[in-house]
PDB file of C-alpha atoms in Angstrom:
ATOM      1  CA  MET A 927     -12.970 -37.167 -16.852  1.00 48.00           C
ATOM      2  CA  ASP A 928     -13.136 -37.419 -13.060  1.00 48.00           C
ATOM      3  CA  SER A 929      -9.453 -36.568 -12.728  1.00 48.00           C
ATOM      4  CA  MET A 930      -9.882 -33.172 -14.362  1.00 48.00           C
ATOM      5  CA  ASN A 931      -9.546 -30.171 -12.059  1.00 46.00           C
ATOM      6  CA  HIS A 932     -12.495 -27.859 -12.656  1.00 46.00           C
ATOM      7  CA  ASP A 933     -11.366 -25.233 -10.139  1.00 44.00           C
ATOM      8  CA  HIS A 934     -11.142 -21.714 -11.447  1.00 44.00           C
ATOM      9  CA  MET A 935      -8.475 -20.972  -8.837  1.00 44.00           C
ATOM     10  CA  HIS A 936      -5.759 -23.221 -10.264  1.00 44.00           C
ATOM     11  CA  GLY A 937      -3.162 -24.189  -7.692  1.00 44.00           C
ATOM     12  CA  MET A 938      -5.243 -23.073  -4.712  1.00 46.00           C
ATOM     13  CA  ASN A 939      -6.350 -26.495  -3.485  1.00 46.00           C
ATOM     14  CA  ASN A 940      -4.837 -27.886  -0.317  1.00 46.00           C
ATOM     15  CA  GLU A 941      -4.381 -31.475  -1.427  1.00 45.00           C
ATOM     16  CA  PRO A 942      -0.961 -32.973  -0.646  1.00 46.00           C
ATOM     17  CA  GLY A 943       1.347 -32.790  -3.625  1.00 46.00           C
ATOM     18  CA  SER A 944      -0.852 -30.305  -5.486  1.00 44.00           C
ATOM     19  CA  GLY A 945       1.667 -27.507  -5.233  1.00 45.00           C
ATOM     20  CA  GLY A 946      -1.076 -25.078  -4.242  1.00 44.00           C
ATOM     21  CA  SER A 947      -1.206 -25.592  -0.515  1.00 42.00           C
ATOM     22  CA  THR A 948      -0.890 -22.723   1.902  1.00 46.00           C
ATOM     23  CA  MET A 949       2.690 -23.755   2.596  1.00 45.00           C
ATOM     24  CA  ASN A 950       5.365 -22.288   0.364  1.00 47.00           C
ATOM     25  CA  HIS A 951       7.488 -25.368  -0.356  1.00 45.00           C
ATOM     26  CA  HIS A 952      10.603 -23.318  -1.112  1.00 50.00           C
ATOM     27  CA  HIS A 953      10.623 -21.215   2.033  1.00 49.00           C
ATOM     28  CA  HIS A 954       8.346 -23.205   4.394  1.00 51.00           C
ATOM     29  CA  MET A 955       6.440 -20.082   5.462  1.00 54.00           C
ATOM     30  CA  MET A 956       2.700 -19.895   6.122  1.00 59.00           C
ATOM     31  CA  MET A 957       0.484 -17.725   3.978  1.00 69.00           C
ATOM     32  CA  HIS A 958      -1.808 -16.087   6.515  1.00 72.00           C
ATOM     33  CA  MET A 959      -5.410 -15.185   5.811  1.00 81.00           C
ATOM     34  CA  THR A 960      -5.917 -13.404   9.151  1.00 81.00           C
ATOM     35  CA  PHE A 961      -3.808 -10.775  10.895  1.00 83.00           C
ATOM     36  CA  PHE A 962      -0.839 -12.096  12.831  1.00 83.00           C
ATOM     37  CA  TRP A 963       2.048 -10.644  14.798  1.00 90.00           C
ATOM     38  CA  GLY A 964       5.628 -11.630  14.206  1.00 85.00           C
ATOM     39  CA  LYS A 965       8.737 -10.909  12.205  1.00 87.00           C
ATOM     40  CA  ASN A 966       8.570 -14.070  10.104  1.00 86.00           C
ATOM     41  CA  ALA A 967       6.602 -12.708   7.187  1.00 86.00           C
ATOM     42  CA  GLU A 968       6.694 -12.502   3.420  1.00 89.00           C
ATOM     43  CA  ILE A 969       6.063  -8.962   2.188  1.00 90.00           C
ATOM     44  CA  LEU A 970       5.887  -7.944  -1.490  1.00 89.00           C
ATOM     45  CA  PHE A 971       8.577 -10.382  -2.690  1.00 87.00           C
ATOM     46  CA  SER A 972       9.081 -14.106  -2.279  1.00 88.00           C
ATOM     47  CA  GLY A 973      11.291 -14.771   0.737  1.00 86.00           C
ATOM     48  CA  TRP A 974      11.496 -11.113   1.827  1.00 88.00           C
ATOM     49  CA  PRO A 975      12.131 -10.180   4.587  1.00 91.00           C
ATOM     50  CA  GLY A 976      12.400 -13.799   5.740  1.00 86.00           C
ATOM     51  CA  ALA A 977      13.146 -14.590   9.379  1.00 89.00           C
ATOM     52  CA  ARG A 978      15.805 -11.947  10.067  1.00 91.00           C
ATOM     53  CA  THR A 979      14.773  -9.152  12.426  1.00 92.00           C
ATOM     54  CA  ALA A 980      16.861  -6.495  10.662  1.00 94.00           C
ATOM     55  CA  MET A 981      15.225  -7.272   7.324  1.00 94.00           C
ATOM     56  CA  TYR A 982      11.757  -7.176   8.929  1.00 94.00           C
ATOM     57  CA  VAL A 983      12.538  -3.721  10.351  1.00 95.00           C
ATOM     58  CA  LEU A 984      13.738  -2.638   6.892  1.00 96.00           C
ATOM     59  CA  ALA A 985      10.482  -3.954   5.384  1.00 96.00           C
ATOM     60  CA  LEU A 986       8.466  -1.927   7.915  1.00 97.00           C
ATOM     61  CA  ILE A 987      10.469   1.195   7.037  1.00 98.00           C
ATOM     62  CA  VAL A 988       9.884   0.586   3.315  1.00 97.00           C
ATOM     63  CA  VAL A 989       6.119   0.181   3.837  1.00 97.00           C
ATOM     64  CA  PHE A 990       6.062   3.315   6.023  1.00 98.00           C
ATOM     65  CA  LEU A 991       7.893   5.294   3.325  1.00 98.00           C
ATOM     66  CA  LEU A 992       5.571   4.011   0.595  1.00 97.00           C
ATOM     67  CA  GLY A 993       2.522   5.268   2.517  1.00 97.00           C
ATOM     68  CA  PHE A 994       4.299   8.547   3.257  1.00 97.00           C
ATOM     69  CA  LEU A 995       5.158   9.033  -0.443  1.00 97.00           C
ATOM     70  CA  VAL A 996       1.550   8.380  -1.481  1.00 96.00           C
ATOM     71  CA  GLU A 997       0.478  11.305   0.721  1.00 95.00           C
ATOM     72  CA  LEU A 998       3.341  13.522  -0.468  1.00 94.00           C
ATOM     73  CA  ILE A 999       2.392  12.943  -4.097  1.00 94.00           C
ATOM     74  CA  SER A1000      -1.329  13.322  -3.338  1.00 91.00           C
ATOM     75  CA  HIS A1001      -0.782  16.805  -1.907  1.00 89.00           C
ATOM     76  CA  SER A1002       2.046  18.054  -4.128  1.00 88.00           C
ATOM     77  CA  LYS A1003       1.691  21.028  -6.432  1.00 87.00           C
ATOM     78  CA  LEU A1004       4.384  20.564  -9.059  1.00 86.00           C
ATOM     79  CA  ILE A1005       2.700  22.185 -12.050  1.00 88.00           C
ATOM     80  CA  LYS A1006       4.002  25.696 -12.536  1.00 88.00           C
ATOM     81  CA  PRO A1007       1.644  28.537 -13.429  1.00 90.00           C
ATOM     82  CA  GLY A1008       1.790  29.238 -17.145  1.00 90.00           C
ATOM     83  CA  SER A1009       2.526  25.602 -18.090  1.00 89.00           C
ATOM     84  CA  THR A1010       0.974  24.447 -21.322  1.00 92.00           C
ATOM     85  CA  HIS A1011      -2.043  22.159 -21.082  1.00 93.00           C
ATOM     86  CA  LEU A1012       0.003  19.335 -22.584  1.00 94.00           C
ATOM     87  CA  ALA A1013       2.862  19.719 -20.101  1.00 91.00           C
ATOM     88  CA  ALA A1014       0.467  20.050 -17.159  1.00 90.00           C
ATOM     89  CA  GLY A1015      -1.510  17.024 -18.326  1.00 91.00           C
ATOM     90  CA  LEU A1016       1.629  14.927 -18.712  1.00 93.00           C
ATOM     91  CA  VAL A1017       2.878  15.870 -15.231  1.00 92.00           C
ATOM     92  CA  GLN A1018      -0.549  15.126 -13.729  1.00 91.00           C
ATOM     93  CA  THR A1019      -0.714  11.779 -15.498  1.00 93.00           C
ATOM     94  CA  LEU A1020       2.794  10.753 -14.421  1.00 93.00           C
ATOM     95  CA  LEU A1021       2.096  11.767 -10.815  1.00 93.00           C
ATOM     96  CA  HIS A1022      -1.187   9.864 -10.886  1.00 93.00           C
ATOM     97  CA  ALA A1023       0.517   6.728 -12.234  1.00 95.00           C
ATOM     98  CA  LEU A1024       3.237   6.977  -9.586  1.00 95.00           C
ATOM     99  CA  ARG A1025       0.700   7.515  -6.791  1.00 95.00           C
ATOM    100  CA  VAL A1026      -1.475   4.599  -7.920  1.00 96.00           C
ATOM    101  CA  GLY A1027       1.561   2.317  -8.243  1.00 96.00           C
ATOM    102  CA  LEU A1028       2.801   3.201  -4.764  1.00 96.00           C
ATOM    103  CA  ALA A1029      -0.697   2.850  -3.282  1.00 96.00           C
ATOM    104  CA  TYR A1030      -1.022  -0.622  -4.809  1.00 97.00           C
ATOM    105  CA  LEU A1031       2.359  -1.607  -3.347  1.00 96.00           C
ATOM    106  CA  VAL A1032       1.118  -0.505   0.085  1.00 97.00           C
ATOM    107  CA  MET A1033      -2.072  -2.514  -0.447  1.00 96.00           C
ATOM    108  CA  LEU A1034      -0.111  -5.611  -1.467  1.00 94.00           C
ATOM    109  CA  ALA A1035       2.175  -5.235   1.560  1.00 95.00           C
ATOM    110  CA  VAL A1036      -0.837  -4.996   3.887  1.00 94.00           C
ATOM    111  CA  MET A1037      -2.197  -8.147   2.250  1.00 93.00           C
ATOM    112  CA  SER A1038       0.647 -10.004   3.999  1.00 92.00           C
ATOM    113  CA  PHE A1039      -1.724  -9.755   7.002  1.00 93.00           C
ATOM    114  CA  ASN A1040       1.189  -8.878   9.264  1.00 93.00           C
ATOM    115  CA  GLY A1041       0.084  -6.509  12.043  1.00 94.00           C
ATOM    116  CA  GLY A1042       3.370  -4.598  12.005  1.00 95.00           C
ATOM    117  CA  VAL A1043       3.097  -4.001   8.271  1.00 96.00           C
ATOM    118  CA  PHE A1044      -0.469  -2.747   8.690  1.00 97.00           C
ATOM    119  CA  LEU A1045       0.594  -0.324  11.437  1.00 97.00           C
ATOM    120  CA  ALA A1046       3.597   0.868   9.394  1.00 98.00           C
ATOM    121  CA  ALA A1047       1.336   1.576   6.393  1.00 98.00           C
ATOM    122  CA  VAL A1048      -1.195   3.500   8.486  1.00 98.00           C
ATOM    123  CA  ALA A1049       1.596   5.418  10.261  1.00 98.00           C
ATOM    124  CA  GLY A1050       3.207   6.387   6.931  1.00 98.00           C
ATOM    125  CA  HIS A1051      -0.083   7.647   5.513  1.00 96.00           C
ATOM    126  CA  THR A1052      -0.863   9.444   8.786  1.00 96.00           C
ATOM    127  CA  LEU A1053       2.458  11.287   9.039  1.00 97.00           C
ATOM    128  CA  GLY A1054       2.345  12.118   5.326  1.00 95.00           C
ATOM    129  CA  PHE A1055      -1.149  13.568   5.660  1.00 93.00           C
ATOM    130  CA  PHE A1056      -0.167  15.469   8.817  1.00 94.00           C
ATOM    131  CA  LEU A1057       2.794  17.109   7.075  1.00 94.00           C
ATOM    132  CA  PHE A1058       1.338  17.654   3.598  1.00 91.00           C
ATOM    133  CA  GLY A1059      -2.459  17.495   3.801  1.00 88.00           C
ATOM    134  CA  SER A1060      -3.478  18.912   7.166  1.00 88.00           C
ATOM    135  CA  ARG A1061      -3.809  22.559   8.177  1.00 84.00           C
ATOM    136  CA  VAL A1062      -0.670  22.485  10.329  1.00 87.00           C
ATOM    137  CA  PHE A1063       1.611  24.117   7.758  1.00 83.00           C
ATOM    138  CA  LYS A1064      -0.956  25.865   5.566  1.00 79.00           C
ATOM    139  CA  LYS A1065      -1.209  29.654   5.584  1.00 76.00           C
ATOM    140  CA  SER A1066      -4.306  29.977   3.435  1.00 71.00           C
ATOM    141  CA  PRO A1067      -7.781  29.110   4.710  1.00 69.00           C
ATOM    142  CA  VAL A1068      -9.109  25.671   3.893  1.00 62.00           C
ATOM    143  CA  PRO A1069     -11.686  25.819   1.077  1.00 64.00           C
ATOM    144  CA  PRO A1070     -15.146  24.424   1.814  1.00 63.00           C
ATOM    145  CA  ALA A1071     -16.204  21.014   0.566  1.00 62.00           C
ATOM    146  CA  PRO A1072     -17.880  20.798  -2.871  1.00 67.00           C
ATOM    147  CA  ASP A1073     -21.312  20.963  -1.224  1.00 71.00           C
ATOM    148  CA  GLY A1074     -20.343  24.293   0.416  1.00 69.00           C
ATOM    149  CA  LYS A1075     -20.379  22.947   3.977  1.00 67.00           C
ATOM    150  CA  PRO A1076     -17.264  23.151   6.143  1.00 63.00           C
ATOM    151  CA  SER A1077     -15.322  19.904   6.264  1.00 63.00           C
ATOM    152  CA  HIS A1078     -12.674  18.633   8.648  1.00 66.00           C
ATOM    153  CA  LEU A1079     -11.136  16.343   6.041  1.00 68.00           C
ATOM    154  CA  PRO A1080     -10.581  16.726   2.308  1.00 66.00           C
ATOM    155  CA  PRO A1081     -12.735  14.455   0.147  1.00 63.00           C
ATOM    156  CA  MET A1082     -11.376  10.954  -0.090  1.00 63.00           C
ATOM    157  CA  ALA A1083     -10.312  10.265  -3.661  1.00 61.00           C
ATOM    158  CA  MET A1084      -9.886   6.536  -4.039  1.00 50.00           C
ATOM    159  CA  SER A1085      -7.154   5.873  -6.556  1.00 47.00           C
ATOM    160  CA  CYS A1086      -6.971   2.132  -5.978  1.00 44.00           C
TER     161      CYS A1086
END
């Protein structure tokens, strides 16, 4: 009975030969639990981007675009006036599912704990909000917050 593993986190022990150490035996890359700087990271997929600088830059661009798309979808108005409730509901639901999926991908990328990935995600969300959510390109006045008081930011709707 003593040899039974009673951990609820199977494969997460650091004993030699357990297969659950913080070293990935196939790629020999560290799994970081604190922020780090460097191009040798694993983001979203096993072995990607690896140790190549060009692939790391591509990964940063992908994370930036994911954050940007979350903001684009969050501030899009694709439902046409006069749409049926069913059609409008389906479009809203599909957009919500897409936004949540993209937001979770950004979250998982940031969980790589790579500083560059974190900055790319924040930059993508920031530029997306600037272009689609801020007052810069809006002609109509900004409506007050639900409590009637003026607000500098729209309410934060957490979809994750």
